[in-house]
Amino acid sequence: MAQKSPIESSEQQPGRSGGSPVFTKRHLLGIADLNQYEIVDLLDRAERMIPVSRQERKTLPTLSGKTQINLFFEPSTRTQGSFEIAGKRLGALVVNMSVRTSSVTKGETLVDTATTLNAMQPDVLVVRHAAAGAVELLSQKVGCSVINAGDGAHEHPTQALLDALTIRQHKGRISGLTVAICGDIANSRVARSNLILLNALNVRTRVIAPKTLLPKGIEDMAAEVFTDMREGLRDADVVMMLRLQHERFAGRMIPSTREYYHFYGLDDEKLAFARPDAIVMHPGPMNRGVEIDPSIADGPRSVITDQVEMGVAVRMAVLDALLPAGDGK
Amino acid sequence: MTNALLIENARIVDPASRRDERGSLLVIDGKIADPAAGIPADARRIDARGQIVAPGLIDMRVFTGEPGREYRETLASASAAAAAGGVTSFVVMPDTQPVIDDSALVDFIVRRAEATAKVNVLPAAAITRGLEGKEITEFGLLKEAGAVCFADGRGSIQNTGLLRSAFTYAANYDMPVVHHVSDRSLAGEGVMNEGLYASGLGLKGIPAEAETIPLSRDLQLAVLTGVRYHAAQISSAKAIPMVAGAKRQSARISCGVSINNLALNENDVGSYRTFYKLSPPLRTEDDRQAMIAALADGTIDVIHSDHDPQDSEGKRQPFAEATDGAIGLETLLAVALRLVHNGQVDLVTVLRAMTSRPAEILGLASGRLTPGAPADFIVIDLDYPWVVEEKKLASRSRNTAFEGARLQGRVMRTFVAGKEVYSHSDAQGSAA
């Protein structure tokens, strides 16, 4: 593995499982709230969590006695499951609450929900909501830590952290790499969180999308903007594909999935423009044959299942960093 | 052995270079060549006897009936009319049955034209599926199949959000969008220009605002998205300062005018003559004069024929129930030359609006007499007098708005890729 730059790995701290005094935040609402040292600290903590899930007894007593509520206003199998496993492996009591979006749509109701949950004295709320800013609003109304598990097209901080950890595991470093994010940039919280994180770690960030899927001001959010995928992939170290929610804008932003696949689907011919050792990532769930060729999704350059594994480690690290130790420290 | 042709003793008029001088034109292997680089000894020679040699015309708005309504016009019959009118390339609108909204259908037009047409046929693909104004088509695949631009033909997109998407998506593939501007609810059931004349005839009118309101929307979105935008055709004086203002903000904006709105006005409707029922409608004489002035000062970039063949069934109806449209490929040049003969617009400017400007807008190599360009050119007798007789026109349909018109000047010979595709019976000069 290549050498890490100083800001990418901090010294191993003594004490609790990777416990570090650096992290003082109460909530994790977005990558935008973190500086590069906090990002690296979280990655270091997550790296130390990886072995926990690989050993036979996959538990640490860190969060014993704590209550974690997963509050998902939008259905999600993989993120909710990942947070649940992360909490349970740290010994927390984890409760899943799926809220039907149809009955909870107004801000007022969201606050009511928060007040109700707050009365149950949880230690951490993991929240996903379809509206940008909803998680932050909720965090102002409760007395516990709040983790944003995705709010609209705003942020998905743990996804960006797990992506960064996956890159670091495979490339040995993050700084100085060229990372191309391709797909529906305009509507993607994953793209936003990743751009903020990667820019903070001195990555050469690129976005690739048709103009209809690029948000206004993208030139100031990524180092380089491409509408031609081959140009955008040239010499990239990492290719991050995004899910195309084509049913959302059929005939509006994208005329058809066959045209999208022809120009923006990742296939062998286009991937050949990236570096020979480039890795391919996807936050899932994938649309095979829409944004990615099945042979690449399931092929040797894909690190998609590693991302899922890193997801658990990152969420364990975040829970551990946010919650004060059980001894009342 | 070279395949060379020399047109000697000509008045060379090339709007792209603003050239207007005596000289000769050399063609080698279907391309314009530089005579200074040497004339092959075996070149075929034609004496132009002082007549004009100009780039072949590029007509940006032509309708046919192929596929689906071949009885109105085929690509072959339209190309024969085009050749006789000096039009060496035309953009064919997607308003056919089926609508040209899929790459396989663009491919059909390309192949069918190669097999049957005398001149270059450039397919415009639909902006929206089925011209319904609801879903955008596959711009990238359509471009790869050979579409030169996107247009909804006679249709005008009413949904502003969709239009913005279409402009943004067209900019993604660097393709021009050619849009006919007409507000459906304002045009309503109108059938001719709104005003005293329509009121006198008891016909419902179409106000100029049915054009200027959607035009304003289009121009603002064109500036916002950076798309290559071409307002297909304007007809009212009020539209001109709007276009001029938008052009100052984006060099990718252009606009066209139908030859009908340059040559005719609402009074030509006379007593319910349906061959003058057009879209946009013929406007007032003041509007027509404003169009001419805007052509002269460059605000209007392109003159097209709006060639729209309609069968007699559709035209032999009460005015309000008749179909819109008139043919015009064969009369386009001669009618436009009226503006030159009466001293309103100079020859180079008129020709530029039908040669180099459309070529620039569409990104074509033709439309100029530069060495290396395709040898699409015409020989014009500027003063040749003739009378339009519908029976002698090559089009399959007869709905000309210029029946019986006395015109001065016409095409004597038409060449496409160096090959003669039309010569008038009075063409002078012998092909040795």
PDB file of C-alpha atoms in Angstrom, chain A residues 154-320:
ATOM      1  CA  HIS A 154     -28.550  17.515   0.316  1.00  0.00           C
ATOM      2  CA  GLU A 155     -26.120  15.195   2.131  1.00  0.00           C
ATOM      3  CA  HIS A 156     -25.419  11.570   2.952  1.00  0.00           C
ATOM      4  CA  PRO A 157     -22.297  11.895   5.105  1.00  0.00           C
ATOM      5  CA  THR A 158     -21.765   8.252   6.097  1.00  0.00           C
ATOM      6  CA  GLN A 159     -21.897   7.236   2.424  1.00  0.00           C
ATOM      7  CA  ALA A 160     -19.115   9.719   1.582  1.00  0.00           C
ATOM      8  CA  LEU A 161     -17.060   8.426   4.537  1.00  0.00           C
ATOM      9  CA  LEU A 162     -17.484   4.789   3.542  1.00  0.00           C
ATOM     10  CA  ASP A 163     -16.586   5.669  -0.044  1.00  0.00           C
ATOM     11  CA  ALA A 164     -13.443   7.448   1.152  1.00  0.00           C
ATOM     12  CA  LEU A 165     -12.509   4.518   3.383  1.00  0.00           C
ATOM     13  CA  THR A 166     -12.977   2.097   0.469  1.00  0.00           C
ATOM     14  CA  ILE A 167     -10.724   4.256  -1.697  1.00  0.00           C
ATOM     15  CA  ARG A 168      -8.097   4.414   1.047  1.00  0.00           C
ATOM     16  CA  GLN A 169      -8.212   0.647   1.518  1.00  0.00           C
ATOM     17  CA  HIS A 170      -7.654   0.034  -2.194  1.00  0.00           C
ATOM     18  CA  LYS A 171      -5.347   2.895  -3.141  1.00  0.00           C
ATOM     19  CA  GLY A 172      -3.509   3.416   0.133  1.00  0.00           C
ATOM     20  CA  ARG A 173      -4.194   7.101  -0.025  1.00  0.00           C
ATOM     21  CA  ILE A 174      -6.858   9.599  -1.042  1.00  0.00           C
ATOM     22  CA  SER A 175      -4.986  12.867  -1.637  1.00  0.00           C
ATOM     23  CA  GLY A 176      -3.821  13.462  -5.184  1.00  0.00           C
ATOM     24  CA  LEU A 177      -6.100  10.867  -6.776  1.00  0.00           C
ATOM     25  CA  THR A 178      -8.447  11.668  -9.642  1.00  0.00           C
ATOM     26  CA  VAL A 179     -12.020  10.651  -8.803  1.00  0.00           C
ATOM     27  CA  ALA A 180     -14.759  10.838 -11.447  1.00  0.00           C
ATOM     28  CA  ILE A 181     -18.371  10.860 -10.249  1.00  0.00           C
ATOM     29  CA  CYS A 182     -20.766  10.015 -13.051  1.00  0.00           C
ATOM     30  CA  GLY A 183     -24.526  10.214 -13.318  1.00  0.00           C
ATOM     31  CA  ASP A 184     -27.388  12.148 -11.817  1.00  0.00           C
ATOM     32  CA  ILE A 185     -25.304  14.782 -10.028  1.00  0.00           C
ATOM     33  CA  ALA A 186     -28.203  17.239  -9.799  1.00  0.00           C
ATOM     34  CA  ASN A 187     -30.374  15.012  -7.620  1.00  0.00           C
ATOM     35  CA  SER A 188     -27.688  13.123  -5.704  1.00  0.00           C
ATOM     36  CA  ARG A 189     -26.905  13.633  -2.012  1.00  0.00           C
ATOM     37  CA  VAL A 190     -24.157  11.037  -2.444  1.00  0.00           C
ATOM     38  CA  ALA A 191     -22.451  13.231  -5.056  1.00  0.00           C
ATOM     39  CA  ARG A 192     -22.707  16.349  -2.864  1.00  0.00           C
ATOM     40  CA  SER A 193     -21.246  14.704   0.250  1.00  0.00           C
ATOM     41  CA  ASN A 194     -18.516  13.004  -1.763  1.00  0.00           C
ATOM     42  CA  LEU A 195     -17.504  16.225  -3.534  1.00  0.00           C
ATOM     43  CA  ILE A 196     -17.197  18.103  -0.246  1.00  0.00           C
ATOM     44  CA  LEU A 197     -15.195  15.303   1.356  1.00  0.00           C
ATOM     45  CA  LEU A 198     -12.907  14.660  -1.608  1.00  0.00           C
ATOM     46  CA  ASN A 199     -12.268  18.365  -2.214  1.00  0.00           C
ATOM     47  CA  ALA A 200     -11.292  18.707   1.476  1.00  0.00           C
ATOM     48  CA  LEU A 201      -8.730  15.910   1.026  1.00  0.00           C
ATOM     49  CA  ASN A 202      -7.166  17.460  -2.104  1.00  0.00           C
ATOM     50  CA  VAL A 203      -8.636  15.038  -4.598  1.00  0.00           C
ATOM     51  CA  ARG A 204      -8.891  16.052  -8.230  1.00  0.00           C
ATOM     52  CA  THR A 205     -12.702  15.817  -8.421  1.00  0.00           C
ATOM     53  CA  ARG A 206     -14.546  15.382 -11.676  1.00  0.00           C
ATOM     54  CA  VAL A 207     -18.217  15.107 -12.443  1.00  0.00           C
ATOM     55  CA  ILE A 208     -19.619  13.589 -15.626  1.00  0.00           C
ATOM     56  CA  ALA A 209     -23.251  13.991 -16.651  1.00  0.00           C
ATOM     57  CA  PRO A 210     -25.506  15.297 -19.370  1.00  0.00           C
ATOM     58  CA  LYS A 211     -26.229  18.979 -18.832  1.00  0.00           C
ATOM     59  CA  THR A 212     -29.780  18.184 -17.783  1.00  0.00           C
ATOM     60  CA  LEU A 213     -28.404  16.321 -14.748  1.00  0.00           C
ATOM     61  CA  LEU A 214     -25.851  18.951 -13.677  1.00  0.00           C
ATOM     62  CA  PRO A 215     -26.920  21.460 -11.015  1.00  0.00           C
ATOM     63  CA  LYS A 216     -26.331  25.185 -11.429  1.00  0.00           C
ATOM     64  CA  GLY A 217     -23.000  26.225  -9.975  1.00  0.00           C
ATOM     65  CA  ILE A 218     -21.414  22.784 -10.422  1.00  0.00           C
ATOM     66  CA  GLU A 219     -18.228  24.466 -11.681  1.00  0.00           C
ATOM     67  CA  ASP A 220     -17.691  25.644  -8.110  1.00  0.00           C
ATOM     68  CA  MET A 221     -18.485  22.236  -6.581  1.00  0.00           C
ATOM     69  CA  ALA A 222     -16.106  20.060  -8.623  1.00  0.00           C
ATOM     70  CA  ALA A 223     -12.674  20.736 -10.062  1.00  0.00           C
ATOM     71  CA  GLU A 224     -13.673  19.623 -13.544  1.00  0.00           C
ATOM     72  CA  VAL A 225     -17.023  19.179 -15.280  1.00  0.00           C
ATOM     73  CA  PHE A 226     -17.504  16.900 -18.281  1.00  0.00           C
ATOM     74  CA  THR A 227     -20.454  16.100 -20.496  1.00  0.00           C
ATOM     75  CA  ASP A 228     -18.427  13.587 -22.535  1.00  0.00           C
ATOM     76  CA  MET A 229     -17.892  10.465 -20.438  1.00  0.00           C
ATOM     77  CA  ARG A 230     -14.787   9.302 -22.268  1.00  0.00           C
ATOM     78  CA  GLU A 231     -13.064  12.625 -21.669  1.00  0.00           C
ATOM     79  CA  GLY A 232     -14.183  12.632 -18.055  1.00  0.00           C
ATOM     80  CA  LEU A 233     -12.868   9.129 -17.368  1.00  0.00           C
ATOM     81  CA  ARG A 234      -9.476   9.739 -18.941  1.00  0.00           C
ATOM     82  CA  ASP A 235      -6.767   8.685 -16.432  1.00  0.00           C
ATOM     83  CA  ALA A 236      -9.198   8.544 -13.502  1.00  0.00           C
ATOM     84  CA  ASP A 237      -8.112   6.455 -10.484  1.00  0.00           C
ATOM     85  CA  VAL A 238     -11.615   5.989  -9.160  1.00  0.00           C
ATOM     86  CA  VAL A 239     -14.925   5.828 -11.033  1.00  0.00           C
ATOM     87  CA  MET A 240     -17.997   6.436  -8.900  1.00  0.00           C
ATOM     88  CA  MET A 241     -21.263   5.631 -10.625  1.00  0.00           C
ATOM     89  CA  LEU A 242     -24.575   7.006  -9.353  1.00  0.00           C
ATOM     90  CA  ARG A 243     -27.974   5.400  -9.565  1.00  0.00           C
ATOM     91  CA  LEU A 244     -30.175   6.895 -12.276  1.00  0.00           C
ATOM     92  CA  GLN A 245     -33.697   7.266 -10.977  1.00  0.00           C
ATOM     93  CA  HIS A 246     -34.992   7.246 -14.514  1.00  0.00           C
ATOM     94  CA  GLU A 247     -38.616   6.769 -13.543  1.00  0.00           C
ATOM     95  CA  ARG A 248     -38.425  10.203 -11.923  1.00  0.00           C
ATOM     96  CA  PHE A 249     -37.730  12.116 -15.127  1.00  0.00           C
ATOM     97  CA  ALA A 250     -38.595   9.977 -18.099  1.00  0.00           C
ATOM     98  CA  GLY A 251     -38.897  12.210 -21.140  1.00  0.00           C
ATOM     99  CA  ARG A 252     -37.831  15.280 -19.232  1.00  0.00           C
ATOM    100  CA  MET A 253     -34.168  15.211 -18.266  1.00  0.00           C
ATOM    101  CA  ILE A 254     -33.357  11.918 -19.971  1.00  0.00           C
ATOM    102  CA  PRO A 255     -35.373  10.692 -22.963  1.00  0.00           C
ATOM    103  CA  SER A 256     -34.709   6.978 -22.477  1.00  0.00           C
ATOM    104  CA  THR A 257     -32.536   4.523 -20.595  1.00  0.00           C
ATOM    105  CA  ARG A 258     -31.141   3.163 -23.876  1.00  0.00           C
ATOM    106  CA  GLU A 259     -29.814   6.607 -24.828  1.00  0.00           C
ATOM    107  CA  TYR A 260     -28.490   7.154 -21.297  1.00  0.00           C
ATOM    108  CA  TYR A 261     -26.683   3.834 -21.372  1.00  0.00           C
ATOM    109  CA  HIS A 262     -25.228   4.583 -24.815  1.00  0.00           C
ATOM    110  CA  PHE A 263     -23.660   7.872 -23.694  1.00  0.00           C
ATOM    111  CA  TYR A 264     -23.304   7.572 -19.895  1.00  0.00           C
ATOM    112  CA  GLY A 265     -23.452   3.876 -19.054  1.00  0.00           C
ATOM    113  CA  LEU A 266     -20.158   2.449 -17.794  1.00  0.00           C
ATOM    114  CA  ASP A 267     -19.048  -0.285 -20.190  1.00  0.00           C
ATOM    115  CA  ASP A 268     -15.640  -1.768 -21.041  1.00  0.00           C
ATOM    116  CA  GLU A 269     -15.085   0.612 -23.918  1.00  0.00           C
ATOM    117  CA  LYS A 270     -15.572   3.733 -21.771  1.00  0.00           C
ATOM    118  CA  LEU A 271     -13.805   2.288 -18.712  1.00  0.00           C
ATOM    119  CA  ALA A 272     -10.735   1.731 -20.916  1.00  0.00           C
ATOM    120  CA  PHE A 273     -10.185   5.508 -20.773  1.00  0.00           C
ATOM    121  CA  ALA A 274      -9.631   5.361 -16.999  1.00  0.00           C
ATOM    122  CA  ARG A 275      -6.321   4.194 -15.500  1.00  0.00           C
ATOM    123  CA  PRO A 276      -5.715   0.454 -15.870  1.00  0.00           C
ATOM    124  CA  ASP A 277      -5.861   0.064 -12.081  1.00  0.00           C
ATOM    125  CA  ALA A 278      -8.959   2.230 -11.655  1.00  0.00           C
ATOM    126  CA  ILE A 279     -11.593   0.933  -9.256  1.00  0.00           C
ATOM    127  CA  VAL A 280     -15.331   1.141  -9.878  1.00  0.00           C
ATOM    128  CA  MET A 281     -17.761   2.133  -7.129  1.00  0.00           C
ATOM    129  CA  HIS A 282     -21.552   2.396  -6.834  1.00  0.00           C
ATOM    130  CA  PRO A 283     -23.625   3.360  -3.759  1.00  0.00           C
ATOM    131  CA  GLY A 284     -26.339   0.899  -4.796  1.00  0.00           C
ATOM    132  CA  PRO A 285     -28.871  -0.238  -5.572  1.00  0.00           C
ATOM    133  CA  MET A 286     -27.633  -0.628  -9.141  1.00  0.00           C
ATOM    134  CA  ASN A 287     -29.561  -0.486 -12.392  1.00  0.00           C
ATOM    135  CA  ARG A 288     -27.571  -2.967 -14.423  1.00  0.00           C
ATOM    136  CA  GLY A 289     -27.784  -2.047 -18.095  1.00  0.00           C
ATOM    137  CA  VAL A 290     -28.813   1.544 -17.301  1.00  0.00           C
ATOM    138  CA  GLU A 291     -25.795   3.134 -15.648  1.00  0.00           C
ATOM    139  CA  ILE A 292     -23.440   0.170 -15.520  1.00  0.00           C
ATOM    140  CA  ASP A 293     -22.681  -2.922 -17.565  1.00  0.00           C
ATOM    141  CA  PRO A 294     -23.373  -6.079 -15.497  1.00  0.00           C
ATOM    142  CA  SER A 295     -19.939  -7.490 -16.336  1.00  0.00           C
ATOM    143  CA  ILE A 296     -18.295  -4.429 -14.765  1.00  0.00           C
ATOM    144  CA  ALA A 297     -20.624  -4.297 -11.761  1.00  0.00           C
ATOM    145  CA  ASP A 298     -19.773  -7.905 -10.960  1.00  0.00           C
ATOM    146  CA  GLY A 299     -16.238  -7.846 -12.372  1.00  0.00           C
ATOM    147  CA  PRO A 300     -12.749  -7.672 -10.878  1.00  0.00           C
ATOM    148  CA  ARG A 301     -12.489  -3.864 -10.822  1.00  0.00           C
ATOM    149  CA  SER A 302     -15.719  -3.423  -8.907  1.00  0.00           C
ATOM    150  CA  VAL A 303     -15.311  -2.707  -5.182  1.00  0.00           C
ATOM    151  CA  ILE A 304     -19.053  -2.412  -4.607  1.00  0.00           C
ATOM    152  CA  THR A 305     -19.289  -5.178  -2.002  1.00  0.00           C
ATOM    153  CA  ASP A 306     -16.268  -3.695  -0.187  1.00  0.00           C
ATOM    154  CA  GLN A 307     -18.235  -0.452   0.062  1.00  0.00           C
ATOM    155  CA  VAL A 308     -20.989  -2.310   1.893  1.00  0.00           C
ATOM    156  CA  GLU A 309     -18.484  -3.778   4.365  1.00  0.00           C
ATOM    157  CA  MET A 310     -16.832  -0.396   4.925  1.00  0.00           C
ATOM    158  CA  GLY A 311     -20.305   1.031   5.524  1.00  0.00           C
ATOM    159  CA  VAL A 312     -20.680  -0.954   8.745  1.00  0.00           C
ATOM    160  CA  ALA A 313     -17.205   0.061   9.943  1.00  0.00           C
ATOM    161  CA  VAL A 314     -17.824   3.738   9.205  1.00  0.00           C
ATOM    162  CA  ARG A 315     -21.183   3.735  11.001  1.00  0.00           C
ATOM    163  CA  MET A 316     -19.677   2.001  14.027  1.00  0.00           C
ATOM    164  CA  ALA A 317     -16.961   4.657  14.076  1.00  0.00           C
ATOM    165  CA  VAL A 318     -19.443   7.515  13.779  1.00  0.00           C
ATOM    166  CA  LEU A 319     -21.645   6.156  16.579  1.00  0.00           C
ATOM    167  CA  ASP A 320     -18.575   5.652  18.722  1.00  0.00           C
TER     168      ASP A 320
END
